[in-house]
Tab-separated table of C-alpha atoms in Angstrom:
chain	number	residue	atom	x	y	z
A	11	MET	CA	104.599	108.906	65.132
A	12	THR	CA	106.228	107.051	62.252
A	13	THR	CA	104.088	106.226	59.259
A	14	SER	CA	105.259	103.186	57.334
A	15	THR	CA	105.143	103.014	53.559
A	16	VAL	CA	105.851	99.259	53.658
A	17	PRO	CA	102.684	97.209	52.993
A	18	PRO	CA	101.635	94.771	55.729
A	19	LYS	CA	102.304	91.082	55.249
A	20	THR	CA	99.720	88.380	55.892
A	21	GLY	CA	99.989	84.682	55.194
A	22	MET	CA	100.693	81.137	56.311
A	23	LEU	CA	104.053	80.303	57.898
A	24	PRO	CA	105.202	76.646	57.579
A	25	VAL	CA	106.496	75.324	60.936
A	26	ASP	CA	107.261	71.661	61.634
A	27	ASP	CA	104.181	69.701	60.465
A	28	THR	CA	101.807	72.669	60.427
A	29	GLN	CA	101.247	76.233	59.215
A	30	LEU	CA	100.670	79.296	61.374
A	31	PHE	CA	98.549	82.240	60.247
A	32	LEU	CA	100.786	85.297	60.569
A	33	THR	CA	100.268	89.031	60.181
A	34	ASP	CA	103.014	91.654	60.223
A	35	THR	CA	102.432	95.386	59.767
A	36	ARG	CA	106.168	95.682	59.007
A	37	GLY	CA	107.821	99.104	58.751
A	38	PRO	CA	110.331	100.842	61.036
A	39	GLY	CA	108.362	100.755	64.295
A	40	ARG	CA	109.539	98.851	67.358
A	41	PRO	CA	108.450	95.202	66.885
A	42	VAL	CA	105.784	93.865	69.226
A	43	VAL	CA	104.862	90.167	69.044
A	44	TYR	CA	101.455	89.266	70.505
A	45	LEU	CA	100.944	85.832	72.092
A	46	ASN	CA	97.377	84.638	72.417
A	47	GLY	CA	95.461	83.069	75.246
A	48	CYS	CA	95.383	79.288	75.538
A	49	TYR	CA	92.785	78.493	72.874
A	50	GLY	CA	92.201	81.937	71.432
A	51	ASP	CA	93.216	83.550	68.180
A	52	ARG	CA	94.829	86.896	67.400
A	53	ARG	CA	91.602	88.922	67.268
A	54	PRO	CA	91.445	89.964	70.976
A	55	TRP	CA	94.643	91.981	70.415
A	56	LEU	CA	93.072	94.312	67.851
A	57	PRO	CA	91.962	96.975	70.409
A	58	VAL	CA	95.502	97.071	71.868
A	59	ILE	CA	97.012	97.367	68.394
A	60	SER	CA	94.587	100.138	67.488
A	61	GLU	CA	95.432	101.990	70.711
A	62	LEU	CA	99.193	101.779	70.042
A	63	ASP	CA	98.682	102.723	66.387
A	64	SER	CA	101.299	102.926	63.653
A	65	GLY	CA	104.349	103.949	65.652
A	66	TRP	CA	104.939	100.242	66.320
A	67	ARG	CA	105.417	97.150	64.223
A	68	HIS	CA	102.658	94.714	65.177
A	69	ILE	CA	103.201	90.976	64.646
A	70	THR	CA	100.385	88.553	65.436
A	71	TYR	CA	99.880	84.871	64.729
A	72	ASP	CA	97.508	82.087	65.597
A	73	GLU	CA	98.991	79.150	67.495
A	74	ARG	CA	98.666	75.577	66.289
A	75	ALA	CA	95.010	74.629	65.609
A	76	ARG	CA	93.848	78.035	66.820
A	77	GLY	CA	92.260	80.678	64.631
A	78	ARG	CA	93.286	80.216	60.987
A	79	SER	CA	96.357	78.059	61.712
A	80	LYS	CA	96.481	74.386	60.796
A	81	ARG	CA	96.405	71.336	63.038
A	82	SER	CA	99.602	69.651	64.269
A	83	ALA	CA	100.714	66.453	65.995
A	84	ASP	CA	102.464	68.562	68.643
A	85	TYR	CA	100.476	70.949	70.855
A	86	SER	CA	103.034	71.040	73.649
A	87	PHE	CA	104.065	74.188	75.482
A	88	ASP	CA	107.615	73.695	74.228
A	89	ALA	CA	106.400	73.669	70.623
A	90	CYS	CA	104.593	76.958	71.257
A	91	VAL	CA	107.802	78.493	72.639
A	92	ARG	CA	109.711	77.282	69.563
A	93	ASP	CA	107.077	78.799	67.283
A	94	ILE	CA	108.243	82.246	68.403
A	95	ASP	CA	111.659	81.466	66.889
A	96	ALA	CA	109.995	80.574	63.592
A	97	VAL	CA	107.929	83.778	63.627
A	98	LEU	CA	110.985	85.935	64.373
A	99	ALA	CA	113.029	84.214	61.659
A	100	ALA	CA	110.244	84.716	59.116
A	101	THR	CA	109.799	88.380	59.977
A	102	GLY	CA	113.488	89.189	60.383
A	103	VAL	CA	112.974	90.493	63.909
A	104	ASP	CA	115.865	89.964	66.293
A	105	ARG	CA	114.809	91.836	69.436
A	106	PRO	CA	111.056	91.788	70.069
A	107	LEU	CA	108.858	93.137	72.803
A	108	LEU	CA	106.605	90.197	73.700
A	109	VAL	CA	103.053	90.759	74.911
A	110	GLY	CA	101.213	87.681	76.133
A	111	TRP	CA	97.777	87.110	77.580
A	112	SER	CA	97.247	84.197	80.010
A	113	TYR	CA	98.899	81.141	78.359
A	114	GLY	CA	100.700	83.512	76.006
A	115	ALA	CA	102.264	85.319	78.972
A	116	ALA	CA	103.868	82.082	80.157
A	117	ILE	CA	105.143	81.410	76.633
A	118	ALA	CA	106.635	84.915	76.530
A	119	ALA	CA	108.358	84.493	79.913
A	120	HIS	CA	109.868	81.145	78.938
A	121	TRP	CA	111.065	82.357	75.534
A	122	ALA	CA	112.666	85.381	77.212
A	123	ASP	CA	114.278	83.097	79.798
A	124	ARG	CA	115.913	81.148	76.964
A	125	ASN	CA	116.846	84.319	75.071
A	126	PRO	CA	117.633	86.972	77.718
A	127	ASP	CA	119.956	88.909	75.388
A	128	ARG	CA	117.395	89.113	72.605
A	129	VAL	CA	114.212	90.197	74.357
A	130	LEU	CA	113.420	93.900	74.641
A	131	GLY	CA	110.847	93.297	77.341
A	132	VAL	CA	107.713	91.356	78.233
A	133	VAL	CA	104.183	92.461	79.087
A	134	ALA	CA	102.274	89.691	80.872
A	135	VAL	CA	98.503	90.135	80.830
A	136	ASP	CA	97.025	88.190	83.758
A	137	GLY	CA	99.368	85.259	83.168
A	138	ALA	CA	102.857	83.886	83.921
A	139	ILE	CA	101.935	83.849	87.600
A	140	PRO	CA	103.418	81.158	89.907
A	141	TYR	CA	100.195	79.322	90.658
A	142	GLY	CA	98.521	76.314	89.129
A	143	LEU	CA	96.283	73.305	89.639
A	144	THR	CA	98.690	70.398	89.986
A	145	GLY	CA	98.694	66.822	91.215
A	146	GLU	CA	96.043	64.256	90.350
A	147	ALA	CA	93.291	66.315	91.988
A	148	GLY	CA	94.161	69.328	89.853
A	149	ARG	CA	94.424	67.268	86.682
A	150	GLU	CA	91.051	65.604	87.312
A	151	ARG	CA	89.383	68.973	87.992
A	152	ILE	CA	90.632	70.229	84.621
A	153	ARG	CA	89.539	67.059	82.815
A	154	ARG	CA	86.051	67.333	84.355
A	155	LEU	CA	85.777	70.964	83.255
A	156	PHE	CA	86.529	70.124	79.624
A	157	ARG	CA	84.338	67.026	79.652
A	158	ARG	CA	81.456	69.287	80.688
A	159	MET	CA	82.379	71.796	77.958
A	160	ARG	CA	82.761	69.172	75.217
A	161	TRP	CA	79.511	70.080	73.502
A	162	ALA	CA	80.220	73.833	73.625
A	163	LEU	CA	83.759	73.892	72.241
A	164	PRO	CA	82.682	73.709	68.557
A	165	LEU	CA	80.283	76.592	69.237
A	166	PHE	CA	83.063	78.694	70.818
A	167	ARG	CA	85.487	78.026	67.943
A	168	PRO	CA	84.159	80.579	65.394
A	169	PHE	CA	84.535	83.278	68.043
A	170	GLY	CA	88.209	82.438	68.687
A	171	MET	CA	87.482	80.919	72.099
A	172	ALA	CA	88.359	77.277	71.373
A	173	ALA	CA	90.851	75.363	69.266
A	174	ARG	CA	90.275	72.757	66.567
A	175	MET	CA	91.024	70.011	69.082
A	176	THR	CA	89.157	67.445	71.097
A	177	ALA	CA	88.051	68.190	74.642
A	178	ASP	CA	90.789	65.855	75.902
A	179	GLN	CA	93.416	67.806	73.942
A	180	HIS	CA	92.095	71.071	75.392
A	181	ALA	CA	92.426	69.534	78.851
A	182	ASP	CA	95.957	68.238	78.205
A	183	ILE	CA	97.131	71.715	77.198
A	184	ASN	CA	95.530	73.246	80.271
A	185	ILE	CA	97.056	70.630	82.568
A	186	GLU	CA	100.523	71.290	81.160
A	187	ALA	CA	100.004	75.065	81.411
A	188	ASN	CA	99.008	74.787	85.080
A	189	GLU	CA	102.102	72.738	85.855
A	190	ILE	CA	104.363	75.188	84.028
A	191	ASN	CA	102.844	78.190	85.772
A	192	ALA	CA	103.132	76.504	89.164
A	193	ALA	CA	106.869	76.094	88.545
A	194	ILE	CA	107.526	79.483	86.919
A	195	GLU	CA	108.903	81.310	89.979
A	196	PRO	CA	112.607	80.574	89.213
A	197	VAL	CA	112.038	81.853	85.660
A	198	LEU	CA	110.687	85.121	87.069
A	199	ASP	CA	113.544	85.397	89.557
A	200	ARG	CA	116.001	85.276	86.642
A	201	VAL	CA	114.329	88.120	84.726
A	202	ASN	CA	116.957	90.706	83.781
A	203	TYR	CA	114.818	92.692	81.328
A	204	PRO	CA	111.708	94.848	81.947
A	205	LEU	CA	108.713	92.645	82.738
A	206	ARG	CA	105.444	94.431	83.362
A	207	TYR	CA	102.184	92.826	84.467
A	208	VAL	CA	98.641	93.939	83.802
A	209	LEU	CA	96.492	92.065	86.300
A	210	ALA	CA	92.753	91.497	86.091
A	211	THR	CA	90.218	91.422	88.919
A	212	GLY	CA	87.790	88.665	89.786
A	213	GLY	CA	87.302	85.205	88.347
A	214	SER	CA	87.707	83.380	85.065
A	215	LEU	CA	86.087	80.486	83.245
A	216	GLY	CA	88.056	77.948	85.268
A	217	GLY	CA	88.349	79.713	88.631
A	218	GLY	CA	86.232	81.791	90.997
A	219	LYS	CA	87.038	85.317	92.190
A	220	GLU	CA	88.654	84.229	95.462
A	221	GLU	CA	90.840	81.594	93.814
A	222	MET	CA	91.971	83.941	91.034
A	223	GLU	CA	92.874	86.684	93.511
A	224	GLN	CA	94.847	84.089	95.496
A	225	MET	CA	96.627	83.237	92.267
A	226	ARG	CA	97.533	86.895	91.609
A	227	ALA	CA	98.767	87.333	95.182
A	228	SER	CA	101.280	84.526	94.571
A	229	LEU	CA	103.204	87.013	92.450
A	230	ASP	CA	103.969	89.257	95.456
A	231	PRO	CA	107.180	87.459	96.602
A	232	VAL	CA	108.627	87.740	93.093
A	233	LEU	CA	107.777	91.451	92.981
A	234	ALA	CA	109.539	91.933	96.316
A	235	ARG	CA	112.704	90.127	95.162
A	236	ASN	CA	113.196	91.245	91.565
A	237	PRO	CA	113.114	94.986	90.710
A	238	ASN	CA	112.890	94.153	86.993
A	239	VAL	CA	109.406	92.739	87.571
A	240	LYS	CA	106.626	95.254	88.248
A	241	VAL	CA	102.855	95.570	88.043
A	242	SER	CA	101.949	98.241	85.519
A	243	ALA	CA	98.223	98.149	86.321
A	244	LYS	CA	95.564	96.249	88.218
A	245	VAL	CA	92.420	96.733	86.165
A	246	PRO	CA	88.734	96.208	87.019
A	247	SER	CA	87.854	93.740	84.270
A	248	ASN	CA	88.161	89.985	84.680
A	249	HIS	CA	90.557	87.539	83.025
A	250	SER	CA	88.307	86.888	80.043
A	251	HIS	CA	87.468	90.515	79.242
A	252	ILE	CA	90.755	92.244	80.034
A	253	LEU	CA	91.892	92.793	76.440
A	254	ARG	CA	88.500	94.099	75.335
A	255	LYS	CA	87.741	96.336	78.305
A	256	ASP	CA	91.201	97.383	79.507
A	257	PHE	CA	93.160	97.523	76.249
A	258	ARG	CA	94.380	101.033	77.115
A	259	ALA	CA	96.097	99.712	80.242
A	260	VAL	CA	97.767	96.979	78.186
A	261	ALA	CA	98.918	99.523	75.603
A	262	ALA	CA	100.247	101.734	78.409
A	263	ALA	CA	102.207	98.750	79.770
A	264	VAL	CA	103.758	98.221	76.327
A	265	ARG	CA	104.880	101.862	76.255
A	266	GLU	CA	106.123	101.608	79.858
A	267	THR	CA	108.137	98.459	79.088
A	268	ALA	CA	109.753	100.003	76.022
A	269	ALA	CA	110.628	103.133	78.007
A	270	ALA	CA	112.157	101.015	80.788
A	271	HIS	CA	114.305	99.216	78.207
A	272	ASP	CA	115.455	102.538	76.734
A	273	ARG	CA	116.489	103.841	80.170
A	274	ARG	CA	118.574	100.698	80.754
A	275	VAL	CA	120.533	101.016	77.499
A	276	ARG	CA	121.348	104.723	77.790
């Protein structure tokens, strides 16, 4: 284990019309950038970071209007992918290992697809799976869900479970995420770096157990075609609790991904 004598860095990073709350443990460890769930903040990663400990360089940030970051006029998926570039430029990291949960997993996969020579590897935690609610029926189902949750979103916000956005903005982000995930299969087929999945079991806030398991099964054809894509673990907790209850499996996937990268470059 390497113990860093460099003090951690915490602060606001100006990006476009907003500022992102960023933390960086710095030091000589292998850099890991954590990408949050759709409306969440960086806090769910803390058990994973604690499990990996100081042999790694941990970089976390809150996406636009999430956590301690500021609001923006642009909450698009593409803006979130570009934010990784800003974080890497600010931290001086050139070759990160990306770890994303849910929405963050799709962001990680798309950034890696645009930067295949820069990414060390990706760990996708119950996300970046080729399945999504699309078409007008899918969009209306998502809009109904967030209309019903409108009153609860401000209550979820202090716990890092909702963004500083309207219910319609929450829905728009979810609609775009579903469409991107539904079309992600070619991105996964092009993976030429280690990509490891940690898959949950059971349902989520927006989908029942049967539907979510159907979603996870949609990954099987990709796994059969691309040897760079593997499942590191299928854990017993559900989509919402996976980082809290199965953080050791996520940490193990990070170690596994780094080891797979090292074997490739020898």
